[in-house]
């Protein structure tokens, strides 16, 4: 009920633009409306969307349903924002505006392919040429809807980086357990304390080299554990490290 006036205004705006017929029947808490003249339908999401990730979620929806997608970013100096805020009937605290100014991420047309259909305007100016640019932006977006199978190289690269970091983290935990067990085995075999220190240094150096190879992808390509083949490649290649750690321990035991 509280949202009803806003919904009424929304329907009225759509009817004035010819997007909905004037006829509508009350149906419970909502309205049943009928499309008027055929034409493009614009969904305007009017919000700060201060993180790129927030806007990327909308882009993913557009890609899922093969819709057009574009962004209109209003760039305004912080001081002008503070001045305008103070003139509002219910102004926000200045620190809220300052915090938003620090957080907001401007569309990066060079880095993010999905943000190519973006227009950055200086909201402090408001010149008439802006309208032509906005119409051009909308027309370009309509002519080039996002394809469902469109590849996003930046996002794929980011996903690969996240996966690689996760694999290295898991491998690091596994290596620590292998080293702990190797040191216990050496102690049980009465390896001298001075040799235990050298063994620990050798195993930690071995772990550092192994993890660096894993970061570079060198030991995920062709190394397969001979005893067991795991579905997780990290679990598979850790067998190589375990084999090297065992050899290192045996050198000190057999001295």
mmCIF file of C-alpha atoms in Angstrom:
data_model
loop_
_atom_site.group_PDB
_atom_site.id
_atom_site.type_symbol
_atom_site.label_atom_id
_atom_site.label_comp_id
_atom_site.label_asym_id
_atom_site.label_seq_id
_atom_site.Cartn_x
_atom_site.Cartn_y
_atom_site.Cartn_z
ATOM 1 C CA UNK A 1 0.000 0.000 0.000
ATOM 2 C CA UNK A 2 2.837 2.396 0.804
ATOM 3 C CA UNK A 3 4.301 1.877 -2.686
ATOM 4 C CA UNK A 4 0.967 2.366 -4.458
ATOM 5 C CA UNK A 5 1.380 6.121 -5.248
ATOM 6 C CA UNK A 6 4.805 5.461 -6.778
ATOM 7 C CA UNK A 7 3.334 2.604 -8.853
ATOM 8 C CA UNK A 8 0.543 4.901 -10.048
ATOM 9 C CA UNK A 9 3.078 7.496 -11.155
ATOM 10 C CA UNK A 10 5.084 4.827 -12.938
ATOM 11 C CA UNK A 11 2.039 3.579 -14.860
ATOM 12 C CA UNK A 12 1.058 7.140 -15.739
ATOM 13 C CA UNK A 13 4.547 7.816 -17.086
ATOM 14 C CA UNK A 14 4.413 4.648 -19.216
ATOM 15 C CA UNK A 15 0.994 5.598 -20.614
ATOM 16 C CA UNK A 16 2.150 9.101 -21.532
ATOM 17 C CA UNK A 17 5.009 7.541 -23.501
ATOM 18 C CA UNK A 18 2.644 5.182 -25.288
ATOM 19 C CA UNK A 19 4.130 2.107 -23.680
ATOM 20 C CA UNK A 20 0.856 1.077 -22.019
ATOM 21 C CA UNK A 21 -2.772 1.476 -22.952
ATOM 22 C CA UNK A 22 -4.931 3.739 -20.804
ATOM 23 C CA UNK A 23 -7.218 0.794 -20.000
ATOM 24 C CA UNK A 24 -6.267 -1.155 -16.901
ATOM 25 C CA UNK A 25 -8.146 -3.366 -14.515
ATOM 26 C CA UNK A 26 -7.551 -3.684 -10.808
ATOM 27 C CA UNK A 27 -6.281 -7.157 -9.929
ATOM 28 C CA UNK A 28 -5.592 -7.639 -6.259
ATOM 29 C CA UNK A 29 -2.615 -5.548 -5.181
ATOM 30 C CA UNK A 30 -1.434 -4.891 -8.755
ATOM 31 C CA UNK A 31 -2.675 -3.882 -12.194
ATOM 32 C CA UNK A 32 -3.202 -5.811 -15.379
ATOM 33 C CA UNK A 33 -2.025 -3.680 -18.276
ATOM 34 C CA UNK A 34 -1.879 -4.192 -22.015
ATOM 35 C CA UNK A 35 0.878 -3.160 -24.393
ATOM 36 C CA UNK A 36 -0.030 -0.243 -26.627
ATOM 37 C CA UNK A 37 1.831 0.534 -29.838
ATOM 38 C CA UNK A 38 4.798 -1.769 -30.435
ATOM 39 C CA UNK A 39 8.179 -0.215 -29.880
ATOM 40 C CA UNK A 40 11.362 -0.466 -27.826
ATOM 41 C CA UNK A 41 10.927 -0.725 -24.071
ATOM 42 C CA UNK A 42 13.556 0.946 -21.917
ATOM 43 C CA UNK A 43 14.157 -0.188 -18.356
ATOM 44 C CA UNK A 44 15.900 2.659 -16.520
ATOM 45 C CA UNK A 45 17.686 1.671 -13.316
ATOM 46 C CA UNK A 46 18.234 4.966 -11.544
ATOM 47 C CA UNK A 47 20.716 4.308 -8.769
ATOM 48 C CA UNK A 48 24.312 5.014 -7.780
ATOM 49 C CA UNK A 49 25.626 1.534 -8.660
ATOM 50 C CA UNK A 50 28.892 2.777 -7.190
ATOM 51 C CA UNK A 51 30.748 -0.544 -7.628
ATOM 52 C CA UNK A 52 31.389 -1.962 -11.101
ATOM 53 C CA UNK A 53 30.343 -5.361 -9.766
ATOM 54 C CA UNK A 54 26.826 -4.008 -9.085
ATOM 55 C CA UNK A 55 26.503 -2.854 -12.687
ATOM 56 C CA UNK A 56 28.005 -6.080 -13.998
ATOM 57 C CA UNK A 57 25.133 -8.028 -12.417
ATOM 58 C CA UNK A 58 22.712 -6.008 -14.555
ATOM 59 C CA UNK A 59 24.869 -6.644 -17.623
ATOM 60 C CA UNK A 60 24.716 -10.385 -16.905
ATOM 61 C CA UNK A 61 20.903 -10.201 -16.865
ATOM 62 C CA UNK A 62 20.955 -8.402 -20.216
ATOM 63 C CA UNK A 63 23.255 -11.081 -21.633
ATOM 64 C CA UNK A 64 21.074 -13.864 -20.240
ATOM 65 C CA UNK A 65 17.983 -12.527 -22.043
ATOM 66 C CA UNK A 66 19.779 -11.061 -25.102
ATOM 67 C CA UNK A 67 18.779 -7.503 -24.198
ATOM 68 C CA UNK A 68 20.547 -4.248 -24.910
ATOM 69 C CA UNK A 69 22.642 -2.680 -22.169
ATOM 70 C CA UNK A 70 24.103 0.794 -21.693
ATOM 71 C CA UNK A 71 25.224 3.071 -18.885
ATOM 72 C CA UNK A 72 24.809 6.793 -18.300
ATOM 73 C CA UNK A 73 27.231 8.050 -15.676
ATOM 74 C CA UNK A 74 26.781 11.543 -14.259
ATOM 75 C CA UNK A 75 30.107 12.957 -13.154
ATOM 76 C CA UNK A 76 29.811 15.747 -10.615
ATOM 77 C CA UNK A 77 32.452 17.439 -8.417
ATOM 78 C CA UNK A 78 32.169 16.583 -4.743
ATOM 79 C CA UNK A 79 31.651 20.202 -3.708
ATOM 80 C CA UNK A 80 28.738 20.582 -6.126
ATOM 81 C CA UNK A 81 27.204 17.345 -4.772
ATOM 82 C CA UNK A 82 27.467 18.674 -1.227
ATOM 83 C CA UNK A 83 25.857 21.963 -2.243
ATOM 84 C CA UNK A 84 22.953 20.224 -3.983
ATOM 85 C CA UNK A 85 22.463 17.849 -1.069
ATOM 86 C CA UNK A 86 22.146 20.716 1.395
ATOM 87 C CA UNK A 87 19.328 22.201 -0.696
ATOM 88 C CA UNK A 88 17.242 19.012 -0.490
ATOM 89 C CA UNK A 89 14.193 18.871 1.755
ATOM 90 C CA UNK A 90 15.770 15.930 3.593
ATOM 91 C CA UNK A 91 19.556 16.218 3.067
ATOM 92 C CA UNK A 92 21.895 13.355 3.821
ATOM 93 C CA UNK A 93 24.857 13.835 6.177
ATOM 94 C CA UNK A 94 27.894 15.295 4.404
ATOM 95 C CA UNK A 95 29.986 12.278 5.385
ATOM 96 C CA UNK A 96 27.584 10.009 3.480
ATOM 97 C CA UNK A 97 28.143 12.018 0.287
ATOM 98 C CA UNK A 98 31.924 12.034 0.847
ATOM 99 C CA UNK A 99 31.948 8.276 1.450
ATOM 100 C CA UNK A 100 30.026 7.687 -1.782
ATOM 101 C CA UNK A 101 32.472 9.904 -3.686
ATOM 102 C CA UNK A 102 35.363 7.760 -2.460
ATOM 103 C CA UNK A 103 33.653 4.473 -3.271
ATOM 104 C CA UNK A 104 32.144 5.194 -6.682
ATOM 105 C CA UNK A 105 33.864 3.523 -9.646
ATOM 106 C CA UNK A 106 33.633 5.337 -12.991
ATOM 107 C CA UNK A 107 32.949 3.109 -16.046
ATOM 108 C CA UNK A 108 36.256 1.938 -17.497
ATOM 109 C CA UNK A 109 35.681 1.716 -21.255
ATOM 110 C CA UNK A 110 39.264 0.629 -21.986
ATOM 111 C CA UNK A 111 39.496 -2.148 -19.415
ATOM 112 C CA UNK A 112 35.956 -3.565 -19.392
ATOM 113 C CA UNK A 113 34.516 -4.647 -22.732
ATOM 114 C CA UNK A 114 31.046 -4.908 -21.165
ATOM 115 C CA UNK A 115 31.113 -1.173 -20.356
ATOM 116 C CA UNK A 116 31.685 -0.050 -23.951
ATOM 117 C CA UNK A 117 28.136 1.302 -24.260
ATOM 118 C CA UNK A 118 28.694 3.965 -21.619
ATOM 119 C CA UNK A 119 28.367 7.724 -21.642
ATOM 120 C CA UNK A 120 29.985 9.937 -19.017
ATOM 121 C CA UNK A 121 28.377 13.371 -18.666
ATOM 122 C CA UNK A 122 29.248 16.291 -16.448
ATOM 123 C CA UNK A 123 26.030 16.779 -14.506
ATOM 124 C CA UNK A 124 27.214 20.193 -13.361
ATOM 125 C CA UNK A 125 26.929 21.539 -16.928
ATOM 126 C CA UNK A 126 23.658 20.183 -18.351
ATOM 127 C CA UNK A 127 24.218 21.396 -21.932
ATOM 128 C CA UNK A 128 21.712 20.709 -24.712
ATOM 129 C CA UNK A 129 24.146 18.519 -26.649
ATOM 130 C CA UNK A 130 23.820 15.952 -23.871
ATOM 131 C CA UNK A 131 20.356 14.949 -25.120
ATOM 132 C CA UNK A 132 21.731 14.068 -28.557
ATOM 133 C CA UNK A 133 24.487 11.969 -26.997
ATOM 134 C CA UNK A 134 21.980 10.121 -24.819
ATOM 135 C CA UNK A 135 19.708 9.351 -27.789
ATOM 136 C CA UNK A 136 22.742 8.141 -29.744
ATOM 137 C CA UNK A 137 23.798 5.920 -26.821
ATOM 138 C CA UNK A 138 20.329 4.339 -26.587
ATOM 139 C CA UNK A 139 20.151 3.808 -30.353
ATOM 140 C CA UNK A 140 23.578 2.143 -30.414
ATOM 141 C CA UNK A 141 22.604 -0.134 -27.528
ATOM 142 C CA UNK A 142 19.326 -1.140 -29.219
ATOM 143 C CA UNK A 143 21.138 -1.986 -32.435
ATOM 144 C CA UNK A 144 23.668 -4.128 -30.567
ATOM 145 C CA UNK A 145 21.954 -6.310 -27.951
ATOM 146 C CA UNK A 146 24.238 -8.344 -25.746
ATOM 147 C CA UNK A 147 24.673 -11.852 -27.136
ATOM 148 C CA UNK A 148 24.229 -14.777 -24.794
ATOM 149 C CA UNK A 149 27.456 -16.404 -25.974
ATOM 150 C CA UNK A 150 29.430 -13.157 -25.937
ATOM 151 C CA UNK A 151 32.782 -13.803 -24.321
ATOM 152 C CA UNK A 152 34.008 -11.496 -21.632
ATOM 153 C CA UNK A 153 37.791 -11.796 -21.640
ATOM 154 C CA UNK A 154 38.244 -9.605 -18.566
ATOM 155 C CA UNK A 155 35.778 -11.571 -16.466
ATOM 156 C CA UNK A 156 37.236 -14.910 -17.602
ATOM 157 C CA UNK A 157 40.712 -13.695 -16.690
ATOM 158 C CA UNK A 158 39.450 -12.581 -13.283
ATOM 159 C CA UNK A 159 37.776 -15.977 -12.743
ATOM 160 C CA UNK A 160 40.992 -17.769 -13.721
ATOM 161 C CA UNK A 161 42.979 -15.638 -11.290
ATOM 162 C CA UNK A 162 40.544 -16.455 -8.465
ATOM 163 C CA UNK A 163 40.716 -20.175 -9.255
ATOM 164 C CA UNK A 164 44.512 -20.082 -9.424
ATOM 165 C CA UNK A 165 44.740 -18.293 -6.077
ATOM 166 C CA UNK A 166 42.389 -20.851 -4.537
ATOM 167 C CA UNK A 167 44.460 -23.739 -5.945
ATOM 168 C CA UNK A 168 47.693 -22.275 -4.572
ATOM 169 C CA UNK A 169 46.070 -21.755 -1.154
ATOM 170 C CA UNK A 170 44.884 -25.371 -1.027
ATOM 171 C CA UNK A 171 48.294 -26.610 -2.169
ATOM 172 C CA UNK A 172 50.006 -24.507 0.508
ATOM 173 C CA UNK A 173 47.849 -26.116 3.205
ATOM 174 C CA UNK A 174 48.573 -29.589 1.829
ATOM 175 C CA UNK A 175 52.319 -28.882 1.655
ATOM 176 C CA UNK A 176 52.345 -27.744 5.272
ATOM 177 C CA UNK A 177 50.748 -31.024 6.331
ATOM 178 C CA UNK A 178 53.251 -33.007 4.255
ATOM 179 C CA UNK A 179 56.183 -31.107 5.811
ATOM 180 C CA UNK A 180 54.782 -31.600 9.320
ATOM 181 C CA UNK A 181 54.491 -35.350 8.758
ATOM 182 C CA UNK A 182 57.950 -35.505 7.160
ATOM 183 C CA UNK A 183 59.529 -33.754 10.168
ATOM 184 C CA UNK A 184 57.717 -36.140 12.523
ATOM 185 C CA UNK A 185 59.014 -39.142 10.562
ATOM 186 C CA UNK A 186 62.559 -37.760 10.707
ATOM 187 C CA UNK A 187 62.298 -37.192 14.459
ATOM 188 C CA UNK A 188 60.990 -40.731 14.962
ATOM 189 C CA UNK A 189 64.045 -41.979 13.060
ATOM 190 C CA UNK A 190 66.293 -40.129 15.564
ATOM 191 C CA UNK A 191 67.665 -37.589 13.091
ATOM 192 C CA UNK A 192 70.029 -35.196 14.921
ATOM 193 C CA UNK A 193 68.673 -31.734 15.884
ATOM 194 C CA UNK A 194 71.220 -29.970 13.646
ATOM 195 C CA UNK A 195 70.122 -32.146 10.723
ATOM 196 C CA UNK A 196 66.469 -31.517 11.572
ATOM 197 C CA UNK A 197 67.066 -27.784 11.133
ATOM 198 C CA UNK A 198 68.698 -28.334 7.739
ATOM 199 C CA UNK A 199 65.858 -30.650 6.722
ATOM 200 C CA UNK A 200 63.235 -28.044 7.677
ATOM 201 C CA UNK A 201 65.036 -25.401 5.605
ATOM 202 C CA UNK A 202 65.256 -27.748 2.632
ATOM 203 C CA UNK A 203 61.582 -28.703 2.827
ATOM 204 C CA UNK A 204 60.446 -25.072 3.119
ATOM 205 C CA UNK A 205 62.599 -24.100 0.140
ATOM 206 C CA UNK A 206 61.125 -27.014 -1.783
ATOM 207 C CA UNK A 207 57.614 -25.839 -0.855
ATOM 208 C CA UNK A 208 58.305 -22.267 -2.000
ATOM 209 C CA UNK A 209 59.598 -23.466 -5.379
ATOM 210 C CA UNK A 210 56.669 -25.844 -5.754
ATOM 211 C CA UNK A 211 54.061 -23.175 -5.016
ATOM 212 C CA UNK A 212 55.720 -20.718 -7.400
ATOM 213 C CA UNK A 213 55.579 -23.347 -10.164
ATOM 214 C CA UNK A 214 51.925 -23.881 -9.308
ATOM 215 C CA UNK A 215 51.232 -20.139 -9.617
ATOM 216 C CA UNK A 216 52.842 -20.176 -13.051
ATOM 217 C CA UNK A 217 50.869 -23.284 -14.029
ATOM 218 C CA UNK A 218 54.028 -25.285 -14.715
ATOM 219 C CA UNK A 219 53.204 -28.303 -12.564
ATOM 220 C CA UNK A 220 49.520 -28.512 -13.461
ATOM 221 C CA UNK A 221 50.081 -29.339 -17.121
ATOM 222 C CA UNK A 222 51.714 -32.750 -17.336
ATOM 223 C CA UNK A 223 52.278 -34.032 -13.800
ATOM 224 C CA UNK A 224 49.949 -36.835 -12.761
ATOM 225 C CA UNK A 225 50.160 -38.827 -9.576
ATOM 226 C CA UNK A 226 51.085 -42.381 -10.556
ATOM 227 C CA UNK A 227 49.424 -44.017 -7.584
ATOM 228 C CA UNK A 228 46.053 -42.275 -7.803
ATOM 229 C CA UNK A 229 44.396 -39.962 -10.303
ATOM 230 C CA UNK A 230 42.252 -37.372 -8.561
ATOM 231 C CA UNK A 231 39.599 -35.138 -10.070
ATOM 232 C CA UNK A 232 41.163 -32.166 -8.270
ATOM 233 C CA UNK A 233 44.420 -31.235 -10.079
ATOM 234 C CA UNK A 234 45.794 -29.650 -6.897
ATOM 235 C CA UNK A 235 45.394 -32.934 -5.034
ATOM 236 C CA UNK A 236 47.028 -34.717 -7.949
ATOM 237 C CA UNK A 237 50.178 -32.610 -8.218
ATOM 238 C CA UNK A 238 50.681 -32.579 -4.443
ATOM 239 C CA UNK A 239 51.779 -36.201 -4.820
ATOM 240 C CA UNK A 240 54.867 -34.910 -6.616
ATOM 241 C CA UNK A 241 55.731 -32.674 -3.704
ATOM 242 C CA UNK A 242 55.119 -35.499 -1.239
ATOM 243 C CA UNK A 243 57.474 -37.735 -3.238
ATOM 244 C CA UNK A 244 60.221 -35.061 -3.178
ATOM 245 C CA UNK A 245 59.702 -34.466 0.537
ATOM 246 C CA UNK A 246 60.065 -38.210 1.238
ATOM 247 C CA UNK A 247 63.303 -38.307 -0.735
ATOM 248 C CA UNK A 248 64.606 -35.343 1.268
ATOM 249 C CA UNK A 249 63.832 -37.089 4.569
ATOM 250 C CA UNK A 250 65.431 -40.354 3.409
ATOM 251 C CA UNK A 251 68.694 -38.537 2.703
ATOM 252 C CA UNK A 252 68.960 -37.533 6.361
ATOM 253 C CA UNK A 253 67.799 -40.900 7.698
ATOM 254 C CA UNK A 254 70.285 -42.874 5.626
ATOM 255 C CA UNK A 255 73.275 -40.678 6.537
#
